[in-house]
Each structure stands twice: as structure tokens, then as C-alpha cells.
PDB file of C-alpha atoms in Angstrom:
ATOM      1  CA  MET A  25      81.574  24.317 102.128  1.00  0.00           C
ATOM      2  CA  LYS A  26      80.794  27.882 100.937  1.00  0.00           C
ATOM      3  CA  ASN A  27      78.730  30.933 102.561  1.00  0.00           C
ATOM      4  CA  ILE A  28      78.146  32.876  99.618  1.00  0.00           C
ATOM      5  CA  PHE A  29      75.987  35.907 102.057  1.00  0.00           C
ATOM      6  CA  GLY A  30      79.112  35.302 104.522  1.00  0.00           C
ATOM      7  CA  LYS A  31      81.425  35.961 102.736  1.00  0.00           C
ATOM      8  CA  VAL A  32      79.533  39.410 100.561  1.00  0.00           C
ATOM      9  CA  LEU A  33      79.265  40.171 104.253  1.00  0.00           C
ATOM     10  CA  VAL A  34      82.752  40.380 104.911  1.00  0.00           C
ATOM     11  CA  LEU A  35      83.568  41.733 100.930  1.00  0.00           C
ATOM     12  CA  THR A  36      81.289  44.294 102.730  1.00  0.00           C
ATOM     13  CA  ALA A  37      83.901  45.585 105.343  1.00  0.00           C
ATOM     14  CA  GLY A  38      86.567  44.148 103.919  1.00  0.00           C
ATOM     15  CA  VAL A  39      86.848  47.117 100.917  1.00  0.00           C
ATOM     16  CA  ALA A  40      87.028  49.421 104.254  1.00  0.00           C
ATOM     17  CA  LEU A  41      89.911  48.028 105.221  1.00  0.00           C
ATOM     18  CA  VAL A  42      92.326  47.565 102.577  1.00  0.00           C
ATOM     19  CA  ALA A  43      92.592  51.004 102.442  1.00  0.00           C
ATOM     20  CA  GLY A  44      93.609  50.841 106.340  1.00  0.00           C
ATOM     21  CA  ALA A  45      95.571  47.985 106.266  1.00  0.00           C
ATOM     22  CA  ALA A  46      97.727  50.102 103.243  1.00  0.00           C
ATOM     23  CA  ALA A  47     100.340  51.470 105.674  1.00  0.00           C
ATOM     24  CA  ALA A  48     100.976  48.081 106.260  1.00  0.00           C
ATOM     25  CA  PRO A  49     103.932  46.163 103.845  1.00  0.00           C
ATOM     26  CA  SER A  50     103.532  43.363 103.489  1.00  0.00           C
ATOM     27  CA  MET A  51     107.265  41.506 103.516  1.00  0.00           C
ATOM     28  CA  CYS A  52     107.254  41.072  99.413  1.00  0.00           C
ATOM     29  CA  ASP A  53     107.563  44.451  99.110  1.00  0.00           C
ATOM     30  CA  ALA A  54     110.747  44.370 101.647  1.00  0.00           C
ATOM     31  CA  GLU A  55     112.818  42.085  98.002  1.00  0.00           C
ATOM     32  CA  ALA A  56     114.895  44.685  95.927  1.00  0.00           C
ATOM     33  CA  GLY A  57     113.522  44.333  92.659  1.00  0.00           C
ATOM     34  CA  ASN A  58     110.741  42.544  93.193  1.00  0.00           C
ATOM     35  CA  ILE A  59     108.948  43.103  89.764  1.00  0.00           C
ATOM     36  CA  VAL A  60     105.596  42.031  90.775  1.00  0.00           C
ATOM     37  CA  THR A  61     102.784  44.623  91.264  1.00  0.00           C
ATOM     38  CA  ASN A  62     101.135  44.947  94.405  1.00  0.00           C
ATOM     39  CA  CYS A  63     102.849  41.603  96.044  1.00  0.00           C
ATOM     40  CA  GLY A  64     100.818  41.391  99.101  1.00  0.00           C
ATOM     41  CA  PHE A  65      97.190  43.223  98.314  1.00  0.00           C
ATOM     42  CA  GLU A  66      98.511  45.889 100.471  1.00  0.00           C
ATOM     43  CA  GLY A  67      98.219  48.070  97.465  1.00  0.00           C
ATOM     44  CA  GLY A  68      94.497  48.873  96.972  1.00  0.00           C
ATOM     45  CA  VAL A  69      91.612  48.441  95.017  1.00  0.00           C
ATOM     46  CA  TYR A  70      89.507  49.221  91.894  1.00  0.00           C
ATOM     47  CA  THR A  71      86.461  48.391  89.818  1.00  0.00           C
ATOM     48  CA  ASP A  72      86.132  46.742  87.082  1.00  0.00           C
ATOM     49  CA  GLY A  73      83.802  46.629  84.023  1.00  0.00           C
ATOM     50  CA  SER A  74      81.758  44.522  85.946  1.00  0.00           C
ATOM     51  CA  GLY A  75      81.322  46.562  88.494  1.00  0.00           C
ATOM     52  CA  VAL A  76      83.650  43.692  90.760  1.00  0.00           C
ATOM     53  CA  SER A  77      86.153  45.027  93.437  1.00  0.00           C
ATOM     54  CA  VAL A  78      89.944  43.659  91.716  1.00  0.00           C
ATOM     55  CA  PRO A  79      93.179  44.038  93.233  1.00  0.00           C
ATOM     56  CA  ASN A  80      94.881  46.582  91.925  1.00  0.00           C
ATOM     57  CA  GLY A  81      97.721  46.013  88.634  1.00  0.00           C
ATOM     58  CA  TRP A  82      96.575  43.369  88.544  1.00  0.00           C
ATOM     59  CA  THR A  83      93.314  43.009  86.070  1.00  0.00           C
ATOM     60  CA  ALA A  84      90.238  40.331  86.627  1.00  0.00           C
ATOM     61  CA  ASN A  85      88.501  37.438  84.407  1.00  0.00           C
ATOM     62  CA  ALA A  86      85.273  37.000  84.081  1.00  0.00           C
ATOM     63  CA  GLY A  87      85.520  33.996  86.355  1.00  0.00           C
ATOM     64  CA  PHE A  88      86.676  36.016  88.984  1.00  0.00           C
ATOM     65  CA  ASP A  89      84.090  38.162  88.396  1.00  0.00           C
ATOM     66  CA  LEU A  90      81.857  36.092  88.944  1.00  0.00           C
ATOM     67  CA  ASN A  91      81.905  35.255  92.809  1.00  0.00           C
ATOM     68  CA  PRO A  92      82.873  38.573  94.223  1.00  0.00           C
ATOM     69  CA  GLY A  93      82.373  36.830  97.597  1.00  0.00           C
ATOM     70  CA  PHE A  94      85.143  34.318  97.125  1.00  0.00           C
ATOM     71  CA  ASN A  95      87.203  36.219  95.364  1.00  0.00           C
ATOM     72  CA  HIS A  96      88.637  39.519  96.930  1.00  0.00           C
ATOM     73  CA  VAL A  97      91.738  41.416  98.829  1.00  0.00           C
ATOM     74  CA  THR A  98      91.259  39.668 102.250  1.00  0.00           C
ATOM     75  CA  ASN A  99      92.119  40.634 105.943  1.00  0.00           C
ATOM     76  CA  SER A 100      92.683  37.249 107.476  1.00  0.00           C
ATOM     77  CA  PRO A 101      93.891  34.871 106.931  1.00  0.00           C
ATOM     78  CA  ILE A 102      97.741  37.251 106.192  1.00  0.00           C
ATOM     79  CA  ASN A 103     101.129  35.515 105.854  1.00  0.00           C
ATOM     80  CA  SER A 104     102.018  39.128 105.880  1.00  0.00           C
ATOM     81  CA  GLY A 105     101.102  42.659 105.995  1.00  0.00           C
ATOM     82  CA  GLY A 106      97.140  43.246 106.565  1.00  0.00           C
ATOM     83  CA  SER A 107      96.103  42.092 103.348  1.00  0.00           C
ATOM     84  CA  ALA A 108      96.150  38.315 101.185  1.00  0.00           C
ATOM     85  CA  LEU A 109      94.030  37.487  97.864  1.00  0.00           C
ATOM     86  CA  SER A 110      90.846  34.992  98.399  1.00  0.00           C
ATOM     87  CA  ILE A 111      90.675  33.173  95.132  1.00  0.00           C
ATOM     88  CA  GLY A 112      88.635  30.428  94.317  1.00  0.00           C
ATOM     89  CA  ASN A 113      85.026  30.017  92.811  1.00  0.00           C
ATOM     90  CA  TYR A 114      82.774  26.166  92.922  1.00  0.00           C
ATOM     91  CA  THR A 115      85.246  23.531  91.271  1.00  0.00           C
ATOM     92  CA  TYR A 116      82.013  23.377  88.298  1.00  0.00           C
ATOM     93  CA  GLN A 117      82.142  26.876  87.138  1.00  0.00           C
ATOM     94  CA  ALA A 118      84.408  29.020  84.899  1.00  0.00           C
ATOM     95  CA  ALA A 119      87.993  29.506  87.321  1.00  0.00           C
ATOM     96  CA  PRO A 120      89.213  32.913  88.839  1.00  0.00           C
ATOM     97  CA  VAL A 121      91.902  34.368  87.172  1.00  0.00           C
ATOM     98  CA  LEU A 122      94.319  37.554  87.945  1.00  0.00           C
ATOM     99  CA  SER A 123      96.611  38.585  86.017  1.00  0.00           C
ATOM    100  CA  GLN A 124      98.918  40.937  85.047  1.00  0.00           C
ATOM    101  CA  ILE A 125     101.890  41.953  83.091  1.00  0.00           C
ATOM    102  CA  LEU A 126     105.560  41.629  83.797  1.00  0.00           C
ATOM    103  CA  SER A 127     108.300  44.274  82.356  1.00  0.00           C
ATOM    104  CA  ASP A 128     111.553  42.192  82.580  1.00  0.00           C
ATOM    105  CA  THR A 129     114.334  41.497  81.236  1.00  0.00           C
ATOM    106  CA  ALA A 130     114.035  38.492  77.758  1.00  0.00           C
ATOM    107  CA  GLY A 131     116.607  36.161  77.990  1.00  0.00           C
ATOM    108  CA  ASN A 132     117.294  36.879  82.101  1.00  0.00           C
ATOM    109  CA  VAL A 133     116.319  33.670  84.627  1.00  0.00           C
ATOM    110  CA  TYR A 134     113.774  35.399  86.545  1.00  0.00           C
ATOM    111  CA  ASN A 135     112.809  33.440  90.103  1.00  0.00           C
ATOM    112  CA  GLY A 136     110.300  33.290  92.273  1.00  0.00           C
ATOM    113  CA  SER A 137     108.579  32.953  94.771  1.00  0.00           C
ATOM    114  CA  VAL A 138     104.843  32.903  96.341  1.00  0.00           C
ATOM    115  CA  TRP A 139     103.069  31.637 100.475  1.00  0.00           C
ATOM    116  CA  VAL A 140      99.757  29.612 100.022  1.00  0.00           C
ATOM    117  CA  GLU A 141      97.077  29.059 102.632  1.00  0.00           C
ATOM    118  CA  TYR A 142      94.324  26.790 101.498  1.00  0.00           C
ATOM    119  CA  GLY A 143      91.533  27.542 103.821  1.00  0.00           C
ATOM    120  CA  GLY A 144      89.296  24.028 102.602  1.00  0.00           C
ATOM    121  CA  GLY A 145      91.574  21.904 104.991  1.00  0.00           C
ATOM    122  CA  PHE A 146      94.330  19.709 104.359  1.00  0.00           C
ATOM    123  CA  GLY A 147      92.212  16.440 102.092  1.00  0.00           C
ATOM    124  CA  ALA A 148      89.266  18.478 102.579  1.00  0.00           C
ATOM    125  CA  ALA A 149      87.911  18.603  98.960  1.00  0.00           C
ATOM    126  CA  SER A 150      87.358  15.614  98.413  1.00  0.00           C
ATOM    127  CA  TYR A 151      84.809  16.243 100.979  1.00  0.00           C
ATOM    128  CA  ASN A 152      81.196  15.136 100.176  1.00  0.00           C
ATOM    129  CA  GLY A 153      82.540  13.993  96.855  1.00  0.00           C
ATOM    130  CA  ASP A 154      83.878  16.939  95.538  1.00  0.00           C
ATOM    131  CA  PRO A 155      86.641  17.117  92.862  1.00  0.00           C
ATOM    132  CA  PRO A 156      90.415  17.284  93.740  1.00  0.00           C
ATOM    133  CA  ALA A 157      90.764  21.614  94.938  1.00  0.00           C
ATOM    134  CA  PHE A 158      93.351  23.634  92.625  1.00  0.00           C
ATOM    135  CA  LEU A 159      95.579  26.561  92.381  1.00  0.00           C
ATOM    136  CA  ASP A 160      97.391  26.490  89.509  1.00  0.00           C
ATOM    137  CA  LEU A 161     100.754  29.682  89.347  1.00  0.00           C
ATOM    138  CA  GLN A 162     101.567  30.340  85.481  1.00  0.00           C
ATOM    139  CA  VAL A 163     103.205  31.751  83.776  1.00  0.00           C
ATOM    140  CA  ASN A 164     102.332  32.711  79.240  1.00  0.00           C
ATOM    141  CA  GLY A 165      99.878  29.901  80.452  1.00  0.00           C
ATOM    142  CA  GLY A 166     101.724  27.665  81.178  1.00  0.00           C
ATOM    143  CA  ASN A 167     102.206  26.508  85.055  1.00  0.00           C
ATOM    144  CA  LEU A 168     104.963  26.816  87.527  1.00  0.00           C
ATOM    145  CA  LEU A 169     103.096  25.497  90.178  1.00  0.00           C
ATOM    146  CA  ALA A 170     100.208  23.412  90.002  1.00  0.00           C
ATOM    147  CA  LEU A 171      99.037  22.473  93.594  1.00  0.00           C
ATOM    148  CA  ASN A 172      96.158  21.080  94.867  1.00  0.00           C
ATOM    149  CA  ASN A 173      94.792  19.769  98.643  1.00  0.00           C
ATOM    150  CA  ASP A 174      97.155  17.306 100.031  1.00  0.00           C
ATOM    151  CA  SER A 175     100.131  19.414  97.825  1.00  0.00           C
ATOM    152  CA  THR A 176      99.460  21.956 100.050  1.00  0.00           C
ATOM    153  CA  PRO A 177      98.587  22.043 104.054  1.00  0.00           C
ATOM    154  CA  GLY A 178      94.838  23.200 105.078  1.00  0.00           C
ATOM    155  CA  ASN A 179      94.659  26.142 107.039  1.00  0.00           C
ATOM    156  CA  THR A 180      98.563  27.137 107.234  1.00  0.00           C
ATOM    157  CA  TYR A 181     100.975  29.339 104.660  1.00  0.00           C
ATOM    158  CA  THR A 182     103.119  27.676 102.907  1.00  0.00           C
ATOM    159  CA  GLU A 183     105.625  29.366 100.758  1.00  0.00           C
ATOM    160  CA  PHE A 184     106.341  27.912  97.461  1.00  0.00           C
ATOM    161  CA  THR A 185     108.903  28.552  94.715  1.00  0.00           C
ATOM    162  CA  PHE A 186     109.438  28.465  90.794  1.00  0.00           C
ATOM    163  CA  ALA A 187     111.351  30.126  87.771  1.00  0.00           C
ATOM    164  CA  PHE A 188     111.492  30.770  84.397  1.00  0.00           C
ATOM    165  CA  VAL A 189     112.860  32.258  81.102  1.00  0.00           C
ATOM    166  CA  ALA A 190     112.105  35.853  80.922  1.00  0.00           C
ATOM    167  CA  THR A 191     110.592  37.266  77.492  1.00  0.00           C
ATOM    168  CA  GLY A 192     110.478  41.044  77.817  1.00  0.00           C
ATOM    169  CA  SER A 193     107.247  40.512  78.302  1.00  0.00           C
ATOM    170  CA  ASP A 194     105.679  38.007  80.457  1.00  0.00           C
ATOM    171  CA  THR A 195     102.365  37.824  81.347  1.00  0.00           C
ATOM    172  CA  LEU A 196     101.982  36.220  85.551  1.00  0.00           C
ATOM    173  CA  ALA A 197      98.360  34.718  86.355  1.00  0.00           C
ATOM    174  CA  LEU A 198      96.788  32.767  89.667  1.00  0.00           C
ATOM    175  CA  THR A 199      94.041  30.527  89.056  1.00  0.00           C
ATOM    176  CA  GLY A 200      92.214  27.783  91.272  1.00  0.00           C
ATOM    177  CA  ASN A 201      88.870  26.181  92.588  1.00  0.00           C
ATOM    178  CA  THR A 202      87.059  24.036  95.515  1.00  0.00           C
ATOM    179  CA  ASP A 203      84.297  24.082  97.083  1.00  0.00           C
ATOM    180  CA  PRO A 204      84.539  23.583 100.367  1.00  0.00           C
ATOM    181  CA  SER A 205      86.103  27.016 101.414  1.00  0.00           C
ATOM    182  CA  GLU A 206      88.347  29.935  99.495  1.00  0.00           C
ATOM    183  CA  TRP A 207      92.516  28.667  98.450  1.00  0.00           C
ATOM    184  CA  PHE A 208      94.437  32.826  99.966  1.00  0.00           C
ATOM    185  CA  VAL A 209      97.422  34.158  97.790  1.00  0.00           C
ATOM    186  CA  ASP A 210     100.239  36.065  99.182  1.00  0.00           C
ATOM    187  CA  ASP A 211     103.296  37.729  99.050  1.00  0.00           C
ATOM    188  CA  VAL A 212     103.810  37.708  95.703  1.00  0.00           C
ATOM    189  CA  THR A 213     107.901  37.320  94.997  1.00  0.00           C
ATOM    190  CA  ILE A 214     109.410  37.221  91.801  1.00  0.00           C
ATOM    191  CA  THR A 215     113.450  38.924  90.772  1.00  0.00           C
ATOM    192  CA  ASN A 216     115.595  38.588  88.768  1.00  0.00           C
ATOM    193  CA  GLY A 217     118.775  36.114  88.892  1.00  0.00           C
ATOM    194  CA  GLY A 218     120.584  37.573  85.423  1.00  0.00           C
ATOM    195  CA  PRO A 219     121.206  35.927  82.198  1.00  0.00           C
ATOM    196  CA  ALA A 220     120.665  32.037  81.454  1.00  0.00           C
ATOM    197  CA  GLY A 221     123.180  30.070  80.917  1.00  0.00           C
ATOM    198  CA  GLN A 222     125.513  33.121  81.656  1.00  0.00           C
ATOM    199  CA  VAL A 223     129.087  32.728  79.934  1.00  0.00           C
ATOM    200  CA  PRO A 224     132.107  34.271  80.901  1.00  0.00           C
ATOM    201  CA  GLU A 225     133.432  37.381  79.600  1.00  0.00           C
ATOM    202  CA  PRO A 226     136.520  37.163  77.655  1.00  0.00           C
ATOM    203  CA  ALA A 227     139.193  38.537  79.918  1.00  0.00           C
ATOM    204  CA  SER A 228     137.356  36.263  83.148  1.00  0.00           C
ATOM    205  CA  LEU A 229     138.282  33.608  80.730  1.00  0.00           C
ATOM    206  CA  TRP A 230     142.396  35.179  80.672  1.00  0.00           C
ATOM    207  CA  LEU A 231     142.270  36.376  83.435  1.00  0.00           C
ATOM    208  CA  ALA A 232     141.189  32.148  84.697  1.00  0.00           C
ATOM    209  CA  GLY A 233     144.088  30.810  81.136  1.00  0.00           C
ATOM    210  CA  VAL A 234     146.654  33.685  83.900  1.00  0.00           C
ATOM    211  CA  SER A 235     145.739  31.714  87.292  1.00  0.00           C
ATOM    212  CA  LEU A 236     146.031  28.636  85.578  1.00  0.00           C
ATOM    213  CA  LEU A 237     149.575  28.882  84.204  1.00  0.00           C
ATOM    214  CA  ALA A 238     150.665  30.760  87.204  1.00  0.00           C
ATOM    215  CA  LEU A 239     149.987  27.331  89.300  1.00  0.00           C
ATOM    216  CA  GLY A 240     151.600  25.248  87.005  1.00  0.00           C
ATOM    217  CA  LEU A 241     155.220  26.798  86.349  1.00  0.00           C
ATOM    218  CA  ALA A 242     154.947  26.840  90.911  1.00  0.00           C
ATOM    219  CA  ARG A 243     154.245  23.354  90.619  1.00  0.00           C
ATOM    220  CA  ARG A 244     157.297  22.248  87.570  1.00  0.00           C
ATOM    221  CA  LYS A 245     159.945  20.310  89.665  1.00  0.00           C
ATOM    222  CA  PRO A 246     163.571  22.201  89.507  1.00  0.00           C
ATOM    223  CA  LEU A 247     165.916  20.970  86.943  1.00  0.00           C
TER     224      LEU A 247
END
């Protein structure tokens, strides 16, 4: 089960480590066109109005501030770079939410991926009758990913993918709870995949028609 006192000590040391780890880039930082700010949580932290350290570029809710020993930037375990996000209160508490507003192009499809590790071990969320763990990745309040302890191998990072059609200003959010341990999130990537249901330009249609006509003429038998 969770040990909040031990986690607070980790947090105290972890804040100092975040600054030192800022030079170690995440693989998501190398992803061309990634619109997620501080995608690998190497970008440092700020102190919010509740006195809690929050990753730069992200906004925390009251649930995140409730247990800073659970919800914070950590240096272990990580998927790449030097930091990752630890998130998850007890299941009877308000769920922590970490969010940011994405600047995107309305009508375009955006493709995303995220690396997640469940710290409780496979199936451990049902230990001693605890309700199942959950971790959701949302855009504008709708789940694009809904993970639990059975869909996520414990104690190892796994990549999950998603997609959505942008509105021009969309809110990305991470939220989750689990009793045995925390969720760990790293390398959040979202890139522009182009217009949804793109219709070929008229010039392209004309060229395609000419090509088909030429093919038809070439196949005609001589009289």
C-alpha cells in the first residue's frame, strides 16, 4: 500500500533532482511538431497557489494538490530523459488532474502517444478489495485512453496511442487513482496529422483524370 511519509521524502529530494535532470532530454522532445509543453516533465516545476510543485506548462486541480507525496515529478521510474510524472490518490479521494491547453489547428487530426507504467503490479489494484485502479487521458473532458491495472502491465512502461480532431484550442488532461501505488506517465506526444477527411485539390483530380485517359488510350486496340 502507499506510504505517504516515504513519498514526501522522495518529493523533497526529487524537486532538487528535477533541476539537475533538465539537461537530459526526453525522446518526446525530439519528436518534430510535438505540441505538448513539457512533454517528458524535464522542464522544471513551479509552485501553485496551494504551495504544491506542479510541472511547468501544466495546471493542477485540487485533487493533485491534495497529496503532493503521490502527485509530483519524479526521477524514477522514467521512460526516457531524467524525469516522469507520478500521479494517483487513494481511490476514496478526489482524483488528481493535470492539464494544459493545446494550441492546434481546427479540423485537423492529431495523433498522440503516451508511455505509462502502473506501479502497483499487474492486477494489484484489487489487493485487499481495493477498487480497480484507473488512469484516463482526456481531451476536452472525453476519454481517449481509459486504462486500468488489467490493461496495463505493472512495473514496466508501455506505449499507448490515441487520436482526435482538433477544435483550435483543446484541453489535454491526465487523471487517475490507485491504492497500491501510483501511475507513472512519461513522453506525451501529440502531432498534427493533417486535415480530417481531406479532399484532393482540383488540380490533383485533373491530373488523375488525364492519367486515366492516357491509360485508356494506350490500352485501345488499333482499328
